[in-house]
C-alpha atoms as an extended CHARMM CRD file, in Angstrom:
* protein
*
       129  EXT
         1         1  MET       CA              0.0870000000        0.2390000000        0.0550000000  PROA      1               0.0000000000
         2         2  PHE       CA              1.1350000000        3.6450000000       -0.6870000000  PROA      2               0.0000000000
         3         3  LEU       CA             -0.3710000000        6.7030000000        0.5680000000  PROA      3               0.0000000000
         4         4  ARG       CA              0.4790000000       10.4140000000       -0.7030000000  PROA      4               0.0000000000
         5         5  THR       CA              2.5570000000       12.2500000000        1.7070000000  PROA      5               0.0000000000
         6         6  ALA       CA              0.3280000000       14.3550000000        4.2490000000  PROA      6               0.0000000000
         7         7  CYS       CA             -2.7260000000       11.9170000000        3.4430000000  PROA      7               0.0000000000
         8         8  THR       CA             -5.4130000000       12.5750000000        6.1250000000  PROA      8               0.0000000000
         9         9  LEU       CA             -6.3100000000        9.5390000000        8.0820000000  PROA      9               0.0000000000
        10        10  PRO       CA             -8.6020000000        8.7220000000       10.9030000000  PROA      10              0.0000000000
        11        11  GLU       CA             -7.7350000000        9.9690000000       14.2940000000  PROA      11              0.0000000000
        12        12  GLY       CA             -5.7200000000        7.3320000000       16.2060000000  PROA      12              0.0000000000
        13        13  LEU       CA             -4.9130000000        5.3290000000       13.2890000000  PROA      13              0.0000000000
        14        14  ALA       CA             -1.1970000000        4.9600000000       13.2910000000  PROA      14              0.0000000000
        15        15  LEU       CA              0.7660000000        3.3540000000       10.2780000000  PROA      15              0.0000000000
        16        16  ARG       CA              4.2860000000        2.6380000000        9.9630000000  PROA      16              0.0000000000
        17        17  GLN       CA              5.3040000000        4.5400000000        6.6730000000  PROA      17              0.0000000000
        18        18  ASP       CA              8.3670000000        4.9390000000        4.9730000000  PROA      18              0.0000000000
        19        19  GLU       CA              9.1900000000        7.7000000000        2.4420000000  PROA      19              0.0000000000
        20        20  PHE       CA              9.0030000000        6.1260000000       -1.3030000000  PROA      20              0.0000000000
        21        21  CYS       CA              9.2310000000        8.5750000000       -3.7950000000  PROA      21              0.0000000000
        22        22  GLY       CA              9.0630000000       12.1530000000       -2.6480000000  PROA      22              0.0000000000
        23        23  THR       CA              5.1030000000       12.6440000000       -2.8320000000  PROA      23              0.0000000000
        24        24  TRP       CA              4.2770000000        8.9600000000       -1.5990000000  PROA      24              0.0000000000
        25        25  MET       CA              4.8350000000        6.8670000000        1.3740000000  PROA      25              0.0000000000
        26        26  SER       CA              4.9170000000        3.1010000000        1.5390000000  PROA      26              0.0000000000
        27        27  VAL       CA              2.7890000000        1.5040000000        4.3300000000  PROA      27              0.0000000000
        28        28  LYS       CA              4.6160000000       -1.1170000000        6.1570000000  PROA      28              0.0000000000
        29        29  ASP       CA              3.2670000000       -4.3630000000        7.8810000000  PROA      29              0.0000000000
        30        30  THR       CA             -0.3590000000       -3.5140000000        6.6520000000  PROA      30              0.0000000000
        31        31  MET       CA             -2.1490000000       -5.3430000000        3.6960000000  PROA      31              0.0000000000
        32        32  SER       CA             -5.1330000000       -3.3900000000        1.9820000000  PROA      32              0.0000000000
        33        33  ALA       CA             -7.7020000000       -5.7100000000        3.7160000000  PROA      33              0.0000000000
        34        34  ALA       CA             -6.4810000000       -4.7930000000        7.3110000000  PROA      34              0.0000000000
        35        35  LEU       CA             -6.1460000000       -1.2730000000        6.4620000000  PROA      35              0.0000000000
        36        36  ASP       CA             -9.7210000000       -1.1970000000        4.9210000000  PROA      36              0.0000000000
        37        37  LEU       CA            -11.0070000000       -2.8450000000        8.2620000000  PROA      37              0.0000000000
        38        38  LYS       CA             -8.9250000000       -0.3000000000       10.4300000000  PROA      38              0.0000000000
        39        39  VAL       CA            -10.3730000000        2.7040000000        8.1790000000  PROA      39              0.0000000000
        40        40  ARG       CA            -13.8290000000        1.5530000000        8.4410000000  PROA      40              0.0000000000
        41        41  ASN       CA            -13.7360000000        0.6840000000       12.1160000000  PROA      41              0.0000000000
        42        42  ALA       CA            -12.9700000000        4.3580000000       12.6710000000  PROA      42              0.0000000000
        43        43  GLY       CA            -16.0560000000        5.3670000000       10.6270000000  PROA      43              0.0000000000
        44        44  TRP       CA            -14.2170000000        6.4380000000        7.4760000000  PROA      44              0.0000000000
        45        45  HSD       CA            -14.4390000000        5.1490000000        4.1180000000  PROA      45              0.0000000000
        46        46  PHE       CA            -11.7940000000        3.2540000000        1.9670000000  PROA      46              0.0000000000
        47        47  MET       CA            -12.6550000000        3.5550000000       -1.5850000000  PROA      47              0.0000000000
        48        48  TRP       CA            -11.6600000000        1.0390000000       -4.0920000000  PROA      48              0.0000000000
        49        49  LEU       CA            -11.3980000000        2.5580000000       -7.6520000000  PROA      49              0.0000000000
        50        50  ALA       CA            -11.3370000000        0.9710000000      -11.0480000000  PROA      50              0.0000000000
        51        51  ASP       CA             -8.1260000000        3.0110000000      -12.2180000000  PROA      51              0.0000000000
        52        52  ALA       CA             -5.2890000000        0.5980000000      -12.8680000000  PROA      52              0.0000000000
        53        53  TYR       CA             -1.8160000000        1.5160000000      -13.9050000000  PROA      53              0.0000000000
        54        54  SER       CA              0.9790000000       -0.8190000000      -15.2690000000  PROA      54              0.0000000000
        55        55  HSD       CA              4.3290000000        0.2870000000      -15.7520000000  PROA      55              0.0000000000
        56        56  HSD       CA              7.7310000000       -1.2440000000      -16.5510000000  PROA      56              0.0000000000
        57        57  GLY       CA             11.0590000000       -0.5570000000      -14.5610000000  PROA      57              0.0000000000
        58        58  ILE       CA             14.6760000000       -1.5790000000      -15.6900000000  PROA      58              0.0000000000
        59        59  GLY       CA             17.5190000000       -2.0900000000      -13.2450000000  PROA      59              0.0000000000
        60        60  LEU       CA             20.5920000000       -3.7320000000      -12.2750000000  PROA      60              0.0000000000
        61        61  THR       CA             18.6370000000       -5.4500000000       -9.5890000000  PROA      61              0.0000000000
        62        62  ALA       CA             15.0020000000       -6.6320000000       -9.0860000000  PROA      62              0.0000000000
        63        63  THR       CA             14.5160000000       -4.2420000000       -6.2130000000  PROA      63              0.0000000000
        64        64  THR       CA             15.6830000000       -1.5120000000       -8.3990000000  PROA      64              0.0000000000
        65        65  ALA       CA             13.6320000000       -2.4630000000      -11.3110000000  PROA      65              0.0000000000
        66        66  ILE       CA             10.3540000000       -2.9220000000       -9.2360000000  PROA      66              0.0000000000
        67        67  ASP       CA             11.0940000000        0.5480000000       -7.4070000000  PROA      67              0.0000000000
        68        68  LYS       CA             11.2970000000        2.3910000000      -10.7240000000  PROA      68              0.0000000000
        69        69  ALA       CA              8.1930000000        0.7930000000      -12.0380000000  PROA      69              0.0000000000
        70        70  ILE       CA              6.2210000000        1.8350000000       -9.0550000000  PROA      70              0.0000000000
        71        71  THR       CA              7.4200000000        5.1830000000       -9.0870000000  PROA      71              0.0000000000
        72        72  ARG       CA              6.3740000000        5.5980000000      -12.7460000000  PROA      72              0.0000000000
        73        73  ALA       CA              3.0400000000        4.2290000000      -12.1310000000  PROA      73              0.0000000000
        74        74  LEU       CA              2.3690000000        6.3210000000       -8.7720000000  PROA      74              0.0000000000
        75        75  SER       CA              3.0940000000        9.4540000000      -10.8550000000  PROA      75              0.0000000000
        76        76  ARG       CA              0.1070000000        8.6080000000      -12.9950000000  PROA      76              0.0000000000
        77        77  VAL       CA             -2.4080000000        8.3320000000      -10.1580000000  PROA      77              0.0000000000
        78        78  LYS       CA             -4.8410000000       11.1280000000      -10.3380000000  PROA      78              0.0000000000
        79        79  ALA       CA             -4.1800000000       13.8460000000       -7.7720000000  PROA      79              0.0000000000
        80        80  ARG       CA             -7.5330000000       13.4220000000       -6.2750000000  PROA      80              0.0000000000
        81        81  PHE       CA             -6.8060000000       10.0030000000       -4.7440000000  PROA      81              0.0000000000
        82        82  ASN       CA             -4.6700000000        9.6110000000       -1.8120000000  PROA      82              0.0000000000
        83        83  ALA       CA             -3.6380000000        5.9740000000       -1.8350000000  PROA      83              0.0000000000
        84        84  ALA       CA             -2.7230000000        3.1630000000       -4.2380000000  PROA      84              0.0000000000
        85        85  GLU       CA             -2.5680000000       -0.5920000000       -3.8730000000  PROA      85              0.0000000000
        86        86  LEU       CA              0.2840000000       -2.6420000000       -5.3640000000  PROA      86              0.0000000000
        87        87  ASN       CA             -1.6990000000       -5.5700000000       -7.0900000000  PROA      87              0.0000000000
        88        88  SER       CA              1.0000000000       -7.3570000000       -9.1330000000  PROA      88              0.0000000000
        89        89  VAL       CA              4.7920000000       -7.5980000000       -9.8510000000  PROA      89              0.0000000000
        90        90  LYS       CA              6.4430000000       -9.8220000000      -12.4980000000  PROA      90              0.0000000000
        91        91  ILE       CA             10.1340000000       -9.9430000000      -12.9140000000  PROA      91              0.0000000000
        92        92  SER       CA             12.1220000000      -10.9320000000      -15.9190000000  PROA      92              0.0000000000
        93        93  LYS       CA             15.8790000000      -11.5200000000      -15.6620000000  PROA      93              0.0000000000
        94        94  TYR       CA             18.1070000000      -11.0800000000      -18.3390000000  PROA      94              0.0000000000
        95        95  PRO       CA             22.1360000000      -10.9530000000      -18.2960000000  PROA      95              0.0000000000
        96        96  GLY       CA             23.1290000000       -7.9280000000      -16.2530000000  PROA      96              0.0000000000
        97        97  PHE       CA             19.5960000000       -6.4560000000      -15.8200000000  PROA      97              0.0000000000
        98        98  HSD       CA             16.0890000000       -7.0940000000      -14.5550000000  PROA      98              0.0000000000
        99        99  ILE       CA             12.8420000000       -5.8050000000      -15.8450000000  PROA      99              0.0000000000
       100       100  ALA       CA              9.6680000000       -5.3630000000      -13.6020000000  PROA      100             0.0000000000
       101       101  LYS       CA              6.1110000000       -4.9830000000      -14.7670000000  PROA      101             0.0000000000
       102       102  ILE       CA              3.8870000000       -3.9000000000      -11.9260000000  PROA      102             0.0000000000
       103       103  THR       CA              0.2800000000       -3.1550000000      -11.7170000000  PROA      103             0.0000000000
       104       104  LEU       CA             -1.4240000000       -0.6990000000       -9.0340000000  PROA      104             0.0000000000
       105       105  HSD       CA             -4.8350000000        0.5330000000       -8.3670000000  PROA      105             0.0000000000
       106       106  SER       CA             -6.1040000000        3.7190000000       -7.2620000000  PROA      106             0.0000000000
       107       107  ARG       CA             -7.6230000000        3.9280000000       -3.7050000000  PROA      107             0.0000000000
       108       108  HSD       CA             -8.9520000000        6.7540000000       -1.6190000000  PROA      108             0.0000000000
       109       109  ILE       CA             -9.5640000000        7.2780000000        2.0090000000  PROA      109             0.0000000000
       110       110  GLN       CA            -11.8030000000        9.7150000000        3.4250000000  PROA      110             0.0000000000
       111       111  GLN       CA            -14.3220000000       10.6490000000        6.0040000000  PROA      111             0.0000000000
       112       112  GLN       CA            -17.2200000000       11.3270000000        3.5710000000  PROA      112             0.0000000000
       113       113  ALA       CA            -19.2980000000        8.7080000000        1.8130000000  PROA      113             0.0000000000
       114       114  SER       CA            -19.1370000000        9.9660000000       -1.5330000000  PROA      114             0.0000000000
       115       115  LEU       CA            -16.1810000000       10.7730000000       -3.9830000000  PROA      115             0.0000000000
       116       116  GLY       CA            -18.1740000000       13.7410000000       -5.2040000000  PROA      116             0.0000000000
       117       117  LEU       CA            -17.6420000000       15.5150000000       -2.0090000000  PROA      117             0.0000000000
       118       118  VAL       CA            -14.0080000000       15.4460000000       -2.3280000000  PROA      118             0.0000000000
       119       119  ASP       CA            -14.2700000000       17.0130000000       -5.6580000000  PROA      119             0.0000000000
       120       120  GLU       CA            -16.4580000000       19.7220000000       -4.2050000000  PROA      120             0.0000000000
       121       121  MET       CA            -14.0620000000       20.2560000000       -1.2950000000  PROA      121             0.0000000000
       122       122  THR       CA            -10.8950000000       20.3660000000       -3.6950000000  PROA      122             0.0000000000
       123       123  ILE       CA            -12.7640000000       23.0020000000       -5.8970000000  PROA      123             0.0000000000
       124       124  ARG       CA            -13.5270000000       24.9020000000       -2.6380000000  PROA      124             0.0000000000
       125       125  ARG       CA             -9.7720000000       24.8940000000       -1.6400000000  PROA      125             0.0000000000
       126       126  LEU       CA             -8.6230000000       25.8830000000       -4.9380000000  PROA      126             0.0000000000
       127       127  ALA       CA            -10.9130000000       28.8230000000       -5.0050000000  PROA      127             0.0000000000
       128       128  ALA       CA            -10.1690000000       29.8450000000       -1.4580000000  PROA      128             0.0000000000
       129       129  GLY       CA             -6.2920000000       29.7960000000       -2.2190000000  PROA      129             0.0000000000
């Protein structure tokens, strides 16, 4: 799981996060189903969206290739969504390098039940700023 930096979470929900690529944090030791349960138990909503992003990354190691592919995919997640879930990783090994193909899906954590309210709040923030 990945959360945008400064993603607002329910009060009391502490997640171990490590910076991943500047604007995203990697959530450690929590799978999406467990995060969904924690968010819903706090009275918030964890939205599962249809947006999927697949990207390739090339590196000298499998880890480097995976990180590059994830970084590219995260850069494509629409700004209105604050979370993303890594769904698949495939590694191909060649002499001297690795190629990773990853797929991730947009997710969103919010207090309101409707995504339309997120759009309305974003527009209000932009108009006020």
